[in-house]
Amino acid sequence: MAAGALLMYVVVGIALSGISVPHFWLALVLLGIGWNFLYIGGTALLSEASSPSERAKTQGANDSIIFLTLMLSSFASGVLIDAKGWEVLNWLALPFITVAAVVVLWLLARRRAVPSV
């Protein structure tokens, strides 16, 4: 998950460095990889936090929340890019990436502090 957050920072850097086809292509490829690292890692954490009897319902609710959020943010990003432009859209991604990165680092620190049984 930390690698996914780091890739997301790289994506913003690439997207802000130019608007040529190679910039978009590389940013989108890395965005997909970073998203998958974060999504798969988050899904694994969710499975660990749920009891076996709750896993299916919890995963279904989580997927519904994620995809509803994605739908709303896709519409909002279209409005935002039209109103404020490409650079503002990319700069506004940074706080969300930072929150995810801080949470991942906090989880890593917490796991290292708790001895394994």
PDB file of C-alpha atoms in Angstrom:
ATOM      1  CA  MET A   1       0.000   0.000   0.000  1.00  0.00           C
ATOM      2  CA  ALA A   2       2.889   2.354   0.677  1.00  0.00           C
ATOM      3  CA  ALA A   3       4.167   1.680  -2.839  1.00  0.00           C
ATOM      4  CA  GLY A   4       0.701   2.513  -4.179  1.00  0.00           C
ATOM      5  CA  ALA A   5       0.646   5.851  -2.346  1.00  0.00           C
ATOM      6  CA  LEU A   6       4.149   6.630  -3.570  1.00  0.00           C
ATOM      7  CA  LEU A   7       3.105   5.838  -7.147  1.00  0.00           C
ATOM      8  CA  MET A   8       0.163   8.198  -6.779  1.00  0.00           C
ATOM      9  CA  TYR A   9       2.562  11.022  -5.878  1.00  0.00           C
ATOM     10  CA  VAL A  10       4.609  10.153  -8.974  1.00  0.00           C
ATOM     11  CA  VAL A  11       1.423  10.243 -11.072  1.00  0.00           C
ATOM     12  CA  VAL A  12       0.637  13.777  -9.914  1.00  0.00           C
ATOM     13  CA  GLY A  13       4.204  14.837 -10.658  1.00  0.00           C
ATOM     14  CA  ILE A  14       4.029  13.417 -14.178  1.00  0.00           C
ATOM     15  CA  ALA A  15       0.583  14.910 -14.802  1.00  0.00           C
ATOM     16  CA  LEU A  16       1.787  18.342 -13.682  1.00  0.00           C
ATOM     17  CA  SER A  17       4.956  18.165 -15.785  1.00  0.00           C
ATOM     18  CA  GLY A  18       3.194  18.176 -19.149  1.00  0.00           C
ATOM     19  CA  ILE A  19       0.084  17.468 -21.171  1.00  0.00           C
ATOM     20  CA  SER A  20       1.536  15.482 -24.053  1.00  0.00           C
ATOM     21  CA  VAL A  21       0.338  11.996 -24.945  1.00  0.00           C
ATOM     22  CA  PRO A  22       3.366  10.318 -23.274  1.00  0.00           C
ATOM     23  CA  HIS A  23       2.627  12.242 -20.056  1.00  0.00           C
ATOM     24  CA  PHE A  24      -0.978  11.036 -20.053  1.00  0.00           C
ATOM     25  CA  TRP A  25       0.000   7.495 -21.027  1.00  0.00           C
ATOM     26  CA  LEU A  26       2.641   7.101 -18.309  1.00  0.00           C
ATOM     27  CA  ALA A  27       0.468   8.803 -15.691  1.00  0.00           C
ATOM     28  CA  LEU A  28      -2.475   6.517 -16.485  1.00  0.00           C
ATOM     29  CA  VAL A  29      -0.362   3.352 -16.383  1.00  0.00           C
ATOM     30  CA  LEU A  30       1.149   4.304 -13.032  1.00  0.00           C
ATOM     31  CA  LEU A  31      -2.263   5.419 -11.767  1.00  0.00           C
ATOM     32  CA  GLY A  32      -3.641   1.961 -12.512  1.00  0.00           C
ATOM     33  CA  ILE A  33      -0.751   0.234 -10.755  1.00  0.00           C
ATOM     34  CA  GLY A  34      -0.908   2.553  -7.731  1.00  0.00           C
ATOM     35  CA  TRP A  35      -4.691   2.181  -7.498  1.00  0.00           C
ATOM     36  CA  ASN A  36      -4.386  -1.605  -7.568  1.00  0.00           C
ATOM     37  CA  PHE A  37      -1.754  -1.644  -4.821  1.00  0.00           C
ATOM     38  CA  LEU A  38      -3.955   0.524  -2.615  1.00  0.00           C
ATOM     39  CA  TYR A  39      -7.213  -1.249  -3.473  1.00  0.00           C
ATOM     40  CA  ILE A  40      -5.904  -4.791  -3.017  1.00  0.00           C
ATOM     41  CA  GLY A  41      -4.084  -3.831   0.182  1.00  0.00           C
ATOM     42  CA  GLY A  42      -7.184  -2.150   1.576  1.00  0.00           C
ATOM     43  CA  THR A  43      -9.315  -5.149   0.696  1.00  0.00           C
ATOM     44  CA  ALA A  44      -6.868  -7.441   2.491  1.00  0.00           C
ATOM     45  CA  LEU A  45      -6.977  -5.215   5.579  1.00  0.00           C
ATOM     46  CA  LEU A  46     -10.763  -5.239   5.482  1.00  0.00           C
ATOM     47  CA  SER A  47     -10.756  -9.039   5.377  1.00  0.00           C
ATOM     48  CA  GLU A  48      -8.461  -9.163   8.405  1.00  0.00           C
ATOM     49  CA  ALA A  49     -10.732  -6.808  10.357  1.00  0.00           C
ATOM     50  CA  SER A  50     -13.928  -8.780   9.704  1.00  0.00           C
ATOM     51  CA  SER A  51     -15.037 -12.064  11.166  1.00  0.00           C
ATOM     52  CA  PRO A  52     -15.620 -14.859   8.642  1.00  0.00           C
ATOM     53  CA  SER A  53     -19.391 -14.556   8.986  1.00  0.00           C
ATOM     54  CA  GLU A  54     -19.295 -10.796   8.274  1.00  0.00           C
ATOM     55  CA  ARG A  55     -16.744 -10.813   5.438  1.00  0.00           C
ATOM     56  CA  ALA A  56     -19.110 -11.035   2.480  1.00  0.00           C
ATOM     57  CA  LYS A  57     -21.439  -8.284   3.718  1.00  0.00           C
ATOM     58  CA  THR A  58     -18.539  -6.071   4.749  1.00  0.00           C
ATOM     59  CA  GLN A  59     -16.815  -6.509   1.388  1.00  0.00           C
ATOM     60  CA  GLY A  60     -20.046  -5.790  -0.467  1.00  0.00           C
ATOM     61  CA  ALA A  61     -20.683  -2.627   1.541  1.00  0.00           C
ATOM     62  CA  ASN A  62     -17.069  -1.526   1.062  1.00  0.00           C
ATOM     63  CA  ASP A  63     -17.233  -2.070  -2.703  1.00  0.00           C
ATOM     64  CA  SER A  64     -20.503  -0.157  -2.912  1.00  0.00           C
ATOM     65  CA  ILE A  65     -19.038   2.779  -0.986  1.00  0.00           C
ATOM     66  CA  ILE A  66     -15.865   2.794  -3.076  1.00  0.00           C
ATOM     67  CA  PHE A  67     -17.650   2.700  -6.415  1.00  0.00           C
ATOM     68  CA  LEU A  68     -20.231   5.301  -5.365  1.00  0.00           C
ATOM     69  CA  THR A  69     -17.355   7.558  -4.312  1.00  0.00           C
ATOM     70  CA  LEU A  70     -15.602   6.895  -7.623  1.00  0.00           C
ATOM     71  CA  MET A  71     -18.733   7.773  -9.557  1.00  0.00           C
ATOM     72  CA  LEU A  72     -19.232  11.020  -7.671  1.00  0.00           C
ATOM     73  CA  SER A  73     -15.562  11.992  -7.917  1.00  0.00           C
ATOM     74  CA  SER A  74     -15.561  11.269 -11.666  1.00  0.00           C
ATOM     75  CA  PHE A  75     -18.449  13.659 -12.188  1.00  0.00           C
ATOM     76  CA  ALA A  76     -16.888  16.227  -9.855  1.00  0.00           C
ATOM     77  CA  SER A  77     -13.528  16.010 -11.611  1.00  0.00           C
ATOM     78  CA  GLY A  78     -15.199  16.755 -14.948  1.00  0.00           C
ATOM     79  CA  VAL A  79     -16.823  19.850 -13.504  1.00  0.00           C
ATOM     80  CA  LEU A  80     -13.599  20.862 -11.752  1.00  0.00           C
ATOM     81  CA  ILE A  81     -11.398  20.445 -14.825  1.00  0.00           C
ATOM     82  CA  ASP A  82     -13.849  22.514 -16.836  1.00  0.00           C
ATOM     83  CA  ALA A  83     -14.025  25.259 -14.204  1.00  0.00           C
ATOM     84  CA  LYS A  84     -10.448  25.371 -12.858  1.00  0.00           C
ATOM     85  CA  GLY A  85      -8.247  23.354 -15.213  1.00  0.00           C
ATOM     86  CA  TRP A  86      -5.916  20.379 -15.247  1.00  0.00           C
ATOM     87  CA  GLU A  87      -3.319  21.702 -12.803  1.00  0.00           C
ATOM     88  CA  VAL A  88      -5.829  22.468 -10.052  1.00  0.00           C
ATOM     89  CA  LEU A  89      -7.342  19.007 -10.429  1.00  0.00           C
ATOM     90  CA  ASN A  90      -3.945  17.395  -9.917  1.00  0.00           C
ATOM     91  CA  TRP A  91      -2.989  19.637  -6.987  1.00  0.00           C
ATOM     92  CA  LEU A  92      -6.272  18.763  -5.264  1.00  0.00           C
ATOM     93  CA  ALA A  93      -5.391  15.073  -5.435  1.00  0.00           C
ATOM     94  CA  LEU A  94      -2.411  15.570  -3.135  1.00  0.00           C
ATOM     95  CA  PRO A  95      -4.315  15.940   0.174  1.00  0.00           C
ATOM     96  CA  PHE A  96      -6.214  12.708  -0.502  1.00  0.00           C
ATOM     97  CA  ILE A  97      -3.017  10.854  -1.358  1.00  0.00           C
ATOM     98  CA  THR A  98      -1.363  12.273   1.754  1.00  0.00           C
ATOM     99  CA  VAL A  99      -4.188  11.071   3.998  1.00  0.00           C
ATOM    100  CA  ALA A 100      -3.897   7.579   2.509  1.00  0.00           C
ATOM    101  CA  ALA A 101      -0.093   7.612   2.901  1.00  0.00           C
ATOM    102  CA  VAL A 102      -0.278   8.752   6.532  1.00  0.00           C
ATOM    103  CA  VAL A 103      -2.814   6.047   7.374  1.00  0.00           C
ATOM    104  CA  VAL A 104      -0.654   3.387   5.697  1.00  0.00           C
ATOM    105  CA  LEU A 105       2.429   4.550   7.594  1.00  0.00           C
ATOM    106  CA  TRP A 106       0.446   4.598  10.838  1.00  0.00           C
ATOM    107  CA  LEU A 107      -0.721   1.020  10.198  1.00  0.00           C
ATOM    108  CA  LEU A 108       2.853  -0.080   9.458  1.00  0.00           C
ATOM    109  CA  ALA A 109       4.114   1.504  12.669  1.00  0.00           C
ATOM    110  CA  ARG A 110       1.264  -0.043  14.653  1.00  0.00           C
ATOM    111  CA  ARG A 111       1.927  -3.523  13.253  1.00  0.00           C
ATOM    112  CA  ARG A 112       5.619  -3.283  14.099  1.00  0.00           C
ATOM    113  CA  ALA A 113       4.819  -2.177  17.676  1.00  0.00           C
ATOM    114  CA  VAL A 114       2.451  -5.091  18.319  1.00  0.00           C
ATOM    115  CA  PRO A 115       4.333  -8.384  18.777  1.00  0.00           C
ATOM    116  CA  SER A 116       3.143 -11.318  16.651  1.00  0.00           C
ATOM    117  CA  VAL A 117       1.512 -14.255  18.386  1.00  0.00           C
TER     118      VAL A 117
END
